[in-house]
Short mmCIF file of N, CA and C in Angstrom, two decimals:
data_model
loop_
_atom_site.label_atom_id
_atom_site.label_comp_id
_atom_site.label_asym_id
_atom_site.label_seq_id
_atom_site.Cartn_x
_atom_site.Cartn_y
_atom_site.Cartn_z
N UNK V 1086 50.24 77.37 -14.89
CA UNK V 1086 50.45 78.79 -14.68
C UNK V 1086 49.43 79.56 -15.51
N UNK V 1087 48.54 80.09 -14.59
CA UNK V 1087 47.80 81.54 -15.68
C UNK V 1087 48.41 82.09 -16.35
N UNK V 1088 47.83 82.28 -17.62
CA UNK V 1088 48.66 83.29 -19.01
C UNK V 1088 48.33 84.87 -18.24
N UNK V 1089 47.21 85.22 -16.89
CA UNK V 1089 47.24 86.11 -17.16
C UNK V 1089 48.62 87.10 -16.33
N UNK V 1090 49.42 86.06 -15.55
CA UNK V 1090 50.55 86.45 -14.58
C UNK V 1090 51.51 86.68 -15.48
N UNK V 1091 52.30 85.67 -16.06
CA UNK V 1091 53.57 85.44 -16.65
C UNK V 1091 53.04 86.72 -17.84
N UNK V 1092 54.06 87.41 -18.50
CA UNK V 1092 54.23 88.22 -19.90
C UNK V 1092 55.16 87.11 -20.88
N UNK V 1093 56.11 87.59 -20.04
CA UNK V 1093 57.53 86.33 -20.65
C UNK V 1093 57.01 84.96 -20.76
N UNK V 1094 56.67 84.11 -21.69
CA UNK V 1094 56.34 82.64 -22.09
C UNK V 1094 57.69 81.90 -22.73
N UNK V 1095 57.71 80.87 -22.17
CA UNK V 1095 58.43 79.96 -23.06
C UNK V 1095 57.98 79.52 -24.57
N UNK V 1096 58.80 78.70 -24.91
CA UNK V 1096 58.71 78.59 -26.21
C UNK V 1096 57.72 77.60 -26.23
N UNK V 1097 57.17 76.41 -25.16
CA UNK V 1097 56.29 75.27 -25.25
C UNK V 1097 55.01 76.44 -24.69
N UNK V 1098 54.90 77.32 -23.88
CA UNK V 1098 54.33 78.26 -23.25
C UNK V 1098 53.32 78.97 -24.49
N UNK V 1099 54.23 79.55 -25.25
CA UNK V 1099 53.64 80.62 -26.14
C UNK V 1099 53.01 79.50 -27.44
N UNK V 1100 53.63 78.30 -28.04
CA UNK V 1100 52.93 77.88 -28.30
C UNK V 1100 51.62 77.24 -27.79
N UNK V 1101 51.16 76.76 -26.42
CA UNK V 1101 50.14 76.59 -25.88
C UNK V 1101 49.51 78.09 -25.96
N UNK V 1102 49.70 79.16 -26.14
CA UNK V 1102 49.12 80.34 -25.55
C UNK V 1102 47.86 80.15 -27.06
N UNK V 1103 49.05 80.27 -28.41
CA UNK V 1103 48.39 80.52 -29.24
C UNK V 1103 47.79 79.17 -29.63
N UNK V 1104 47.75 78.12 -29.08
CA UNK V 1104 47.15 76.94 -29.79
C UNK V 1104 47.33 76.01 -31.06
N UNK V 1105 48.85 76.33 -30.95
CA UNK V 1105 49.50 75.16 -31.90
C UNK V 1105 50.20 74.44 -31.37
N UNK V 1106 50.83 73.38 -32.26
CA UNK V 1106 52.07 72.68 -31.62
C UNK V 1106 53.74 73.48 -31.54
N UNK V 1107 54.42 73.20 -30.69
CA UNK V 1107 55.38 73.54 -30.77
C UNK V 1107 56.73 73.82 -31.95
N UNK V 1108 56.16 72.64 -32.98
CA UNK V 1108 57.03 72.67 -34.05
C UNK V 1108 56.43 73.64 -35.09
N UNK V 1109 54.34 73.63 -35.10
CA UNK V 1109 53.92 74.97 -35.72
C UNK V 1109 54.36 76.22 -35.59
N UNK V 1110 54.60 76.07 -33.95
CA UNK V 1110 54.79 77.70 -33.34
C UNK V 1110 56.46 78.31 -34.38
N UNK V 1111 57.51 77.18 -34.13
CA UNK V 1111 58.79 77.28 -34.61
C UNK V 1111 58.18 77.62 -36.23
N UNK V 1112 57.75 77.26 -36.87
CA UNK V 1112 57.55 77.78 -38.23
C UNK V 1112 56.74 78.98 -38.64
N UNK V 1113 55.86 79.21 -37.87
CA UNK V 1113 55.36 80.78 -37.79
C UNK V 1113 56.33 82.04 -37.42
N UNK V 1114 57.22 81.14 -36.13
CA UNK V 1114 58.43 82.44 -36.29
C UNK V 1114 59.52 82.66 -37.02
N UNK V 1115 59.65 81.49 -38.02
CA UNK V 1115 60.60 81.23 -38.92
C UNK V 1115 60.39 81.95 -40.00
N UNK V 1116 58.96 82.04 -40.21
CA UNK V 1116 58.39 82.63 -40.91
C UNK V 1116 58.03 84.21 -41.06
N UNK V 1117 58.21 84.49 -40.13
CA UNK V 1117 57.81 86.29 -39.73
C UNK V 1117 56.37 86.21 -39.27
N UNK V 1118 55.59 85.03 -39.10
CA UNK V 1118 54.56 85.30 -38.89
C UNK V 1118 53.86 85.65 -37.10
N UNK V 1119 54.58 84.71 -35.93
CA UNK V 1119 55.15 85.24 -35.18
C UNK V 1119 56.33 86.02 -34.60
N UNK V 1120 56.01 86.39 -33.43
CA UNK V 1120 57.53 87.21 -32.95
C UNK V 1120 58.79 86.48 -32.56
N UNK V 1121 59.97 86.90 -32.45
CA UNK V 1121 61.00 86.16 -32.25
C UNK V 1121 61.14 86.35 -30.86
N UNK V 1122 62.10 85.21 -30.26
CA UNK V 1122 62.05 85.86 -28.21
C UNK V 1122 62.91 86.46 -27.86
N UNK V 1123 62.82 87.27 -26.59
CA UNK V 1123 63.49 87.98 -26.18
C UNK V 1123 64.49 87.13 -25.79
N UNK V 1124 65.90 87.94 -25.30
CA UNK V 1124 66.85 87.37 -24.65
C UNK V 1124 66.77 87.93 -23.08
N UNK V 1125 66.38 87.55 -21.97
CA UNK V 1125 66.60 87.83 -20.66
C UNK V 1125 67.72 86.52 -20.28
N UNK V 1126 68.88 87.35 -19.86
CA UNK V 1126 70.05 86.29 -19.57
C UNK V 1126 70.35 85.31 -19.61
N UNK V 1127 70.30 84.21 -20.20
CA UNK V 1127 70.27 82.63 -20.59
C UNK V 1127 69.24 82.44 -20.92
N UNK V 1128 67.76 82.80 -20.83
CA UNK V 1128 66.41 82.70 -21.24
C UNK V 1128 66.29 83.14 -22.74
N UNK V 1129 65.18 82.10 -23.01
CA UNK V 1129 65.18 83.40 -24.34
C UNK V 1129 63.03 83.17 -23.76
N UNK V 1130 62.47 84.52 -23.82
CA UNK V 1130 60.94 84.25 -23.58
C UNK V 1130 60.20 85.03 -24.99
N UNK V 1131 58.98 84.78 -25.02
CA UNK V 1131 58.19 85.57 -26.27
C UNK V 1131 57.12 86.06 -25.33
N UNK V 1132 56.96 87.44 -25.73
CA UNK V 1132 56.52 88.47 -25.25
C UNK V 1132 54.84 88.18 -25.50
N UNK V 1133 54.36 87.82 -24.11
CA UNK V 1133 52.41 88.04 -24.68
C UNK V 1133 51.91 88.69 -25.54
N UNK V 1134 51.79 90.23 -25.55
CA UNK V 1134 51.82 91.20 -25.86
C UNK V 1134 51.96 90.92 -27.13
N UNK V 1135 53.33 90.81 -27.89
CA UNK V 1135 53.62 90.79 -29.32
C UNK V 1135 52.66 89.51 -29.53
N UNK V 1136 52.72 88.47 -28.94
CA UNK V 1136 51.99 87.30 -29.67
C UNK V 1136 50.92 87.54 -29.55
N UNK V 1137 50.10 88.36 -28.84
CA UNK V 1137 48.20 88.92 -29.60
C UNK V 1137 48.29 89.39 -30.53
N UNK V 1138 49.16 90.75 -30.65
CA UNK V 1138 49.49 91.55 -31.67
C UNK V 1138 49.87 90.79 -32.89
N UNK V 1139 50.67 89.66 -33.24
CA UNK V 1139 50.78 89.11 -34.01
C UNK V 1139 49.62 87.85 -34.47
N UNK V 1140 48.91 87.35 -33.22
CA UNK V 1140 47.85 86.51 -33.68
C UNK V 1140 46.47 87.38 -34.16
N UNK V 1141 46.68 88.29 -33.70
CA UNK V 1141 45.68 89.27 -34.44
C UNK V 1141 45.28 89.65 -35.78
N UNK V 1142 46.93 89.57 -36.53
CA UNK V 1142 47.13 89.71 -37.59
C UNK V 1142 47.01 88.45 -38.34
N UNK V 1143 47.44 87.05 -38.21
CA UNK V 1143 46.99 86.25 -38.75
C UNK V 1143 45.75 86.56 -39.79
N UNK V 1144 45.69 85.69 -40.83
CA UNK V 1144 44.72 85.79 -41.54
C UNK V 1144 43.84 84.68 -41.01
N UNK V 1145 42.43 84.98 -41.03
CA UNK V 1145 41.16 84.01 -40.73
C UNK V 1145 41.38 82.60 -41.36
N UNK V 1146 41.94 83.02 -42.69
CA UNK V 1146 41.76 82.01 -43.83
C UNK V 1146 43.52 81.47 -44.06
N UNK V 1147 44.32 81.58 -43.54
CA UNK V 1147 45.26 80.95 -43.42
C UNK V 1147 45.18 79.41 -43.72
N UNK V 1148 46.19 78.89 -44.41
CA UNK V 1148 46.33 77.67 -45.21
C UNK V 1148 47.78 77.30 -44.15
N UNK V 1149 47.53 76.45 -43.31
CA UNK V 1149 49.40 75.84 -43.51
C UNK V 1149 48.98 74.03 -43.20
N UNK V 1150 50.32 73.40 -43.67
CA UNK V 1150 50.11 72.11 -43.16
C UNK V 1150 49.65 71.93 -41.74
N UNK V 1151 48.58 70.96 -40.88
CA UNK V 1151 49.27 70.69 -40.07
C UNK V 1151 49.62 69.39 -39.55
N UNK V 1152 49.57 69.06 -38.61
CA UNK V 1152 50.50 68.04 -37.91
C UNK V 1152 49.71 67.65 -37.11
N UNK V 1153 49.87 66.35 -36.33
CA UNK V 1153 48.99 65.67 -35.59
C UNK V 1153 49.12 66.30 -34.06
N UNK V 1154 49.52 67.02 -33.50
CA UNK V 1154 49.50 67.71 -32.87
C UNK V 1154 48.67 69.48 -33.06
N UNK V 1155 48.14 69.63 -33.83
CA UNK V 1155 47.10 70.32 -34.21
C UNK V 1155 45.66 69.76 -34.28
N UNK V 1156 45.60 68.46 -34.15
CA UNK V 1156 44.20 68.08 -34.90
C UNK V 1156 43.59 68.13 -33.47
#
C-alpha cells in the first residue's frame, strides 16, 4: 500500500513509515517521542501527519539501543 493513500497506519505500518522496527516504534511512543494512535472503532491507527511532525522533531544525533531489526 502507498503511504501516499492511507493517513491512518497501523502499528507494523507506521513503524515501516518511519523506518524502525516495530518494537523501536513501541518505545518511541512509550516514550513521548512518537504519537500515540488514534482510536477509530476497534482500530487503533497513527496518524501520518503527527508521525512527520514528530519525526521531524527527532534529534539528528539521537542515541537509542538498537536491535537487529534496525541494522
Amino acid at each position: 500500500m502507498p503511504f501516499d493513500v492511507a493517513r491512518g497506519l497501523s502499528r507494523l505500518e507506521a513503524a515501516r513509515y518511519i523506518g524502525v522496527s516495530p518494537s523501536t516504534f513501541d518505545k518511541l511512543v512509550s516514550e513521548g517521542r512518537m504519537p500515540r494512535p488514534k482510536e477509530i472503532g476497534a482500530r487503533r491507527v497513527y496518524d501520518r501527519a503527527l508521525l512527520d511532525t514528530a519525526f521531524d522533531a527527532l534529534s539528528d544525533h539521537a542515541h537509542f539501543e538498537l536491535n537487529e531489526w534496525d541494522a
